[in-house]
């Protein structure tokens, strides 16, 4: 199916799937199982969208889940963090297909956060930004060129750009700055359960 033909089916499937996950949770389904199930469900939606948009793509590319979604932890209100990995700068045809893919996901009302990077850009940005390398460490291939994904993993491995000691020192500094930003306390009247000390980010840090 073309992206336009697929849209009504995807929107209907998403609505039904989200409702089923919600009902299962309200009926007592395990929390971890719920966030894993939502990630698996979105995997299927994205795979169908990818196949429709890139069926005749001549440029090697890969669709990756990153961040919490890469860990298969997709909470109901979480953004769906994606990266489209290219072997080199997008050709005109590839650029149009990339735009169609992102537009299709937006039209499906999916809350996506996405980036488009070449292999070279991944290495450059990951070398300079602890947030980028953290996301790439947790990346998971959803669709596309397995060899391209493996090249990215090899190029951004700890022995290439972030030795373990430097990485953990940077993560600790990142945590310290975040705690300072959110008042150094978990006891605010309206705490940020994600970013406050003792929140979700600290669990992920551990």
mmCIF file of C-alpha atoms in Angstrom:
data_model
loop_
_atom_site.group_PDB
_atom_site.id
_atom_site.type_symbol
_atom_site.label_atom_id
_atom_site.label_comp_id
_atom_site.label_asym_id
_atom_site.label_seq_id
_atom_site.Cartn_x
_atom_site.Cartn_y
_atom_site.Cartn_z
ATOM 1 C CA UNK A 1 0.000 0.000 0.000
ATOM 2 C CA UNK A 2 1.054 3.605 -0.575
ATOM 3 C CA UNK A 3 1.430 5.904 2.485
ATOM 4 C CA UNK A 4 -1.884 7.594 1.660
ATOM 5 C CA UNK A 5 -3.740 4.289 1.410
ATOM 6 C CA UNK A 6 -2.132 3.015 4.606
ATOM 7 C CA UNK A 7 -3.060 6.035 6.756
ATOM 8 C CA UNK A 8 -6.696 5.114 7.625
ATOM 9 C CA UNK A 9 -5.695 1.542 8.486
ATOM 10 C CA UNK A 10 -2.803 2.658 10.684
ATOM 11 C CA UNK A 11 -4.895 5.252 12.518
ATOM 12 C CA UNK A 12 -7.619 2.685 13.224
ATOM 13 C CA UNK A 13 -5.082 0.053 14.317
ATOM 14 C CA UNK A 14 -3.315 2.520 16.629
ATOM 15 C CA UNK A 15 -6.576 3.546 18.270
ATOM 16 C CA UNK A 16 -7.649 -0.051 18.844
ATOM 17 C CA UNK A 17 -4.221 -1.138 20.032
ATOM 18 C CA UNK A 18 -3.803 1.723 22.493
ATOM 19 C CA UNK A 19 -7.254 1.056 23.895
ATOM 20 C CA UNK A 20 -6.510 -2.649 24.328
ATOM 21 C CA UNK A 21 -3.236 -1.877 26.149
ATOM 22 C CA UNK A 22 -5.011 0.625 28.419
ATOM 23 C CA UNK A 23 -7.783 -1.833 29.257
ATOM 24 C CA UNK A 24 -5.263 -4.579 30.026
ATOM 25 C CA UNK A 25 -3.362 -2.267 32.371
ATOM 26 C CA UNK A 26 -6.543 -1.161 34.148
ATOM 27 C CA UNK A 27 -7.441 -4.828 34.546
ATOM 28 C CA UNK A 28 -4.170 -5.438 36.406
ATOM 29 C CA UNK A 29 -1.509 -6.150 33.778
ATOM 30 C CA UNK A 30 2.064 -5.814 35.030
ATOM 31 C CA UNK A 31 3.529 -2.319 34.499
ATOM 32 C CA UNK A 32 6.775 -3.515 32.883
ATOM 33 C CA UNK A 33 4.820 -5.847 30.645
ATOM 34 C CA UNK A 34 2.585 -2.928 29.653
ATOM 35 C CA UNK A 35 5.423 -0.636 28.562
ATOM 36 C CA UNK A 36 7.112 -3.530 26.729
ATOM 37 C CA UNK A 37 3.843 -4.389 24.984
ATOM 38 C CA UNK A 38 3.366 -0.791 23.873
ATOM 39 C CA UNK A 39 6.889 -0.738 22.431
ATOM 40 C CA UNK A 40 6.265 -3.992 20.553
ATOM 41 C CA UNK A 41 2.959 -2.657 19.234
ATOM 42 C CA UNK A 42 4.573 0.560 17.963
ATOM 43 C CA UNK A 43 7.363 -1.541 16.396
ATOM 44 C CA UNK A 44 4.738 -3.175 14.174
ATOM 45 C CA UNK A 45 3.127 0.137 13.225
ATOM 46 C CA UNK A 46 6.476 1.677 12.282
ATOM 47 C CA UNK A 47 7.527 -1.381 10.293
ATOM 48 C CA UNK A 48 4.405 -1.174 8.121
ATOM 49 C CA UNK A 49 4.912 2.578 7.637
ATOM 50 C CA UNK A 50 8.587 2.079 6.751
ATOM 51 C CA UNK A 51 7.802 -0.610 4.178
ATOM 52 C CA UNK A 52 5.170 1.596 2.530
ATOM 53 C CA UNK A 53 7.389 4.677 2.329
ATOM 54 C CA UNK A 54 10.704 3.063 1.368
ATOM 55 C CA UNK A 55 9.590 0.127 -0.789
ATOM 56 C CA UNK A 56 11.579 1.398 -3.782
ATOM 57 C CA UNK A 57 14.317 3.303 -1.936
ATOM 58 C CA UNK A 58 17.691 2.888 -3.617
ATOM 59 C CA UNK A 59 19.764 4.398 -0.799
ATOM 60 C CA UNK A 60 20.825 2.197 2.149
ATOM 61 C CA UNK A 61 19.090 3.335 5.327
ATOM 62 C CA UNK A 62 17.923 1.966 8.652
ATOM 63 C CA UNK A 63 15.179 2.875 11.099
ATOM 64 C CA UNK A 64 16.330 2.740 14.729
ATOM 65 C CA UNK A 65 14.509 2.997 18.032
ATOM 66 C CA UNK A 66 16.628 5.009 20.474
ATOM 67 C CA UNK A 67 16.488 6.075 24.121
ATOM 68 C CA UNK A 68 13.811 4.492 26.269
ATOM 69 C CA UNK A 69 12.039 3.181 23.199
ATOM 70 C CA UNK A 70 15.277 1.483 22.215
ATOM 71 C CA UNK A 71 15.149 -0.299 25.596
ATOM 72 C CA UNK A 72 11.557 -1.337 24.817
ATOM 73 C CA UNK A 73 10.269 0.931 27.590
ATOM 74 C CA UNK A 74 7.494 2.989 26.021
ATOM 75 C CA UNK A 75 5.240 4.670 28.564
ATOM 76 C CA UNK A 76 1.795 5.928 27.491
ATOM 77 C CA UNK A 77 2.847 9.595 27.376
ATOM 78 C CA UNK A 78 6.421 9.049 26.171
ATOM 79 C CA UNK A 79 7.691 10.334 22.853
ATOM 80 C CA UNK A 80 8.602 7.660 20.332
ATOM 81 C CA UNK A 81 12.282 8.420 19.761
ATOM 82 C CA UNK A 82 13.547 7.388 16.337
ATOM 83 C CA UNK A 83 16.631 7.802 14.231
ATOM 84 C CA UNK A 84 16.830 7.340 10.481
ATOM 85 C CA UNK A 85 20.388 6.300 9.685
ATOM 86 C CA UNK A 86 21.786 6.893 6.186
ATOM 87 C CA UNK A 87 25.008 5.757 4.569
ATOM 88 C CA UNK A 88 25.549 9.283 3.191
ATOM 89 C CA UNK A 89 23.619 12.513 2.653
ATOM 90 C CA UNK A 90 20.090 11.869 1.402
ATOM 91 C CA UNK A 91 19.511 11.944 -2.321
ATOM 92 C CA UNK A 92 16.555 13.934 -3.646
ATOM 93 C CA UNK A 93 14.462 10.763 -3.904
ATOM 94 C CA UNK A 94 15.428 9.604 -0.417
ATOM 95 C CA UNK A 95 14.696 13.042 1.049
ATOM 96 C CA UNK A 96 11.173 12.956 -0.354
ATOM 97 C CA UNK A 97 10.621 9.458 1.033
ATOM 98 C CA UNK A 98 11.945 10.526 4.441
ATOM 99 C CA UNK A 99 9.540 13.469 4.477
ATOM 100 C CA UNK A 100 6.638 11.194 3.502
ATOM 101 C CA UNK A 101 7.532 8.768 6.291
ATOM 102 C CA UNK A 102 7.648 11.438 9.002
ATOM 103 C CA UNK A 103 4.464 13.048 7.678
ATOM 104 C CA UNK A 104 2.679 9.694 7.769
ATOM 105 C CA UNK A 105 3.620 9.190 11.426
ATOM 106 C CA UNK A 106 2.461 12.704 12.317
ATOM 107 C CA UNK A 107 -0.798 12.135 10.450
ATOM 108 C CA UNK A 108 -1.253 8.981 12.532
ATOM 109 C CA UNK A 109 -1.036 11.244 15.615
ATOM 110 C CA UNK A 110 2.052 9.482 16.915
ATOM 111 C CA UNK A 111 4.198 11.608 19.243
ATOM 112 C CA UNK A 112 7.551 11.060 17.605
ATOM 113 C CA UNK A 113 10.941 12.607 18.225
ATOM 114 C CA UNK A 114 13.189 11.916 15.268
ATOM 115 C CA UNK A 115 16.599 12.634 13.838
ATOM 116 C CA UNK A 116 18.113 11.894 10.439
ATOM 117 C CA UNK A 117 21.856 11.252 10.491
ATOM 118 C CA UNK A 118 24.511 9.805 8.269
ATOM 119 C CA UNK A 119 26.988 7.333 9.715
ATOM 120 C CA UNK A 120 29.625 10.077 9.767
ATOM 121 C CA UNK A 121 27.277 12.487 11.570
ATOM 122 C CA UNK A 122 26.506 9.834 14.201
ATOM 123 C CA UNK A 123 30.174 9.490 15.056
ATOM 124 C CA UNK A 124 30.771 13.246 15.097
ATOM 125 C CA UNK A 125 27.739 14.109 17.245
ATOM 126 C CA UNK A 126 28.149 11.138 19.587
ATOM 127 C CA UNK A 127 31.783 12.101 20.176
ATOM 128 C CA UNK A 128 30.749 15.567 21.364
ATOM 129 C CA UNK A 129 27.443 14.948 23.154
ATOM 130 C CA UNK A 130 26.843 12.539 26.037
ATOM 131 C CA UNK A 131 23.103 12.537 25.309
ATOM 132 C CA UNK A 132 23.621 11.374 21.729
ATOM 133 C CA UNK A 133 26.005 8.550 22.631
ATOM 134 C CA UNK A 134 23.652 7.406 25.401
ATOM 135 C CA UNK A 135 20.797 7.205 22.918
ATOM 136 C CA UNK A 136 22.926 5.332 20.400
ATOM 137 C CA UNK A 137 24.107 2.826 23.028
ATOM 138 C CA UNK A 138 20.456 1.896 23.533
ATOM 139 C CA UNK A 139 19.581 1.886 19.831
ATOM 140 C CA UNK A 140 17.637 -1.005 18.376
ATOM 141 C CA UNK A 141 17.168 -1.832 14.697
ATOM 142 C CA UNK A 142 13.528 -1.768 13.622
ATOM 143 C CA UNK A 143 13.788 -1.945 9.828
ATOM 144 C CA UNK A 144 16.280 -1.460 7.047
ATOM 145 C CA UNK A 145 19.939 -2.274 6.497
ATOM 146 C CA UNK A 146 21.365 -4.476 9.249
ATOM 147 C CA UNK A 147 24.934 -3.881 8.028
ATOM 148 C CA UNK A 148 24.496 -0.088 8.335
ATOM 149 C CA UNK A 149 23.270 -0.458 11.913
ATOM 150 C CA UNK A 150 26.225 -2.703 12.746
ATOM 151 C CA UNK A 151 28.654 -0.180 11.235
ATOM 152 C CA UNK A 152 27.172 2.526 13.469
ATOM 153 C CA UNK A 153 27.496 0.322 16.559
ATOM 154 C CA UNK A 154 31.125 -0.458 15.745
ATOM 155 C CA UNK A 155 32.008 3.177 14.963
ATOM 156 C CA UNK A 156 30.521 4.456 18.249
ATOM 157 C CA UNK A 157 31.778 1.646 20.493
ATOM 158 C CA UNK A 158 33.534 2.430 23.782
ATOM 159 C CA UNK A 159 36.972 1.651 22.370
ATOM 160 C CA UNK A 160 36.425 4.209 19.601
ATOM 161 C CA UNK A 161 34.958 7.396 21.107
ATOM 162 C CA UNK A 162 33.837 7.093 24.760
ATOM 163 C CA UNK A 163 36.033 4.962 27.024
ATOM 164 C CA UNK A 164 34.016 3.667 29.978
ATOM 165 C CA UNK A 165 35.697 5.878 32.593
ATOM 166 C CA UNK A 166 35.105 9.072 30.606
ATOM 167 C CA UNK A 167 31.524 8.032 29.838
ATOM 168 C CA UNK A 168 30.584 7.400 33.472
ATOM 169 C CA UNK A 169 32.266 10.602 34.626
ATOM 170 C CA UNK A 170 30.238 12.539 32.055
ATOM 171 C CA UNK A 171 27.007 10.761 33.068
ATOM 172 C CA UNK A 172 27.657 11.589 36.715
ATOM 173 C CA UNK A 173 28.236 15.256 35.842
ATOM 174 C CA UNK A 174 25.039 15.213 33.773
ATOM 175 C CA UNK A 175 23.125 13.829 36.779
ATOM 176 C CA UNK A 176 24.623 16.412 39.151
ATOM 177 C CA UNK A 177 23.603 19.280 36.851
ATOM 178 C CA UNK A 178 20.100 17.847 36.471
ATOM 179 C CA UNK A 179 19.667 17.530 40.250
ATOM 180 C CA UNK A 180 20.799 21.129 40.666
ATOM 181 C CA UNK A 181 18.343 22.289 38.013
ATOM 182 C CA UNK A 182 15.474 20.565 39.801
ATOM 183 C CA UNK A 183 16.257 21.886 43.267
ATOM 184 C CA UNK A 184 18.328 19.032 44.729
ATOM 185 C CA UNK A 185 15.224 17.518 46.330
ATOM 186 C CA UNK A 186 12.614 14.880 45.686
ATOM 187 C CA UNK A 187 10.138 16.623 48.006
ATOM 188 C CA UNK A 188 8.768 19.448 45.883
ATOM 189 C CA UNK A 189 5.040 20.133 46.137
ATOM 190 C CA UNK A 190 4.773 19.120 42.492
ATOM 191 C CA UNK A 191 7.884 16.974 41.871
ATOM 192 C CA UNK A 192 8.987 16.105 38.375
ATOM 193 C CA UNK A 193 8.865 12.319 38.645
ATOM 194 C CA UNK A 194 11.133 11.962 35.637
ATOM 195 C CA UNK A 195 13.881 14.529 36.309
ATOM 196 C CA UNK A 196 13.834 15.166 40.094
ATOM 197 C CA UNK A 197 16.383 13.433 42.343
ATOM 198 C CA UNK A 198 15.143 9.887 42.877
ATOM 199 C CA UNK A 199 13.048 10.034 39.701
ATOM 200 C CA UNK A 200 12.946 7.924 36.590
ATOM 201 C CA UNK A 201 16.175 9.369 35.157
ATOM 202 C CA UNK A 202 18.066 8.259 38.263
ATOM 203 C CA UNK A 203 16.741 4.716 37.904
ATOM 204 C CA UNK A 204 17.885 4.726 34.287
ATOM 205 C CA UNK A 205 21.276 6.079 35.371
ATOM 206 C CA UNK A 206 21.724 3.142 37.752
#
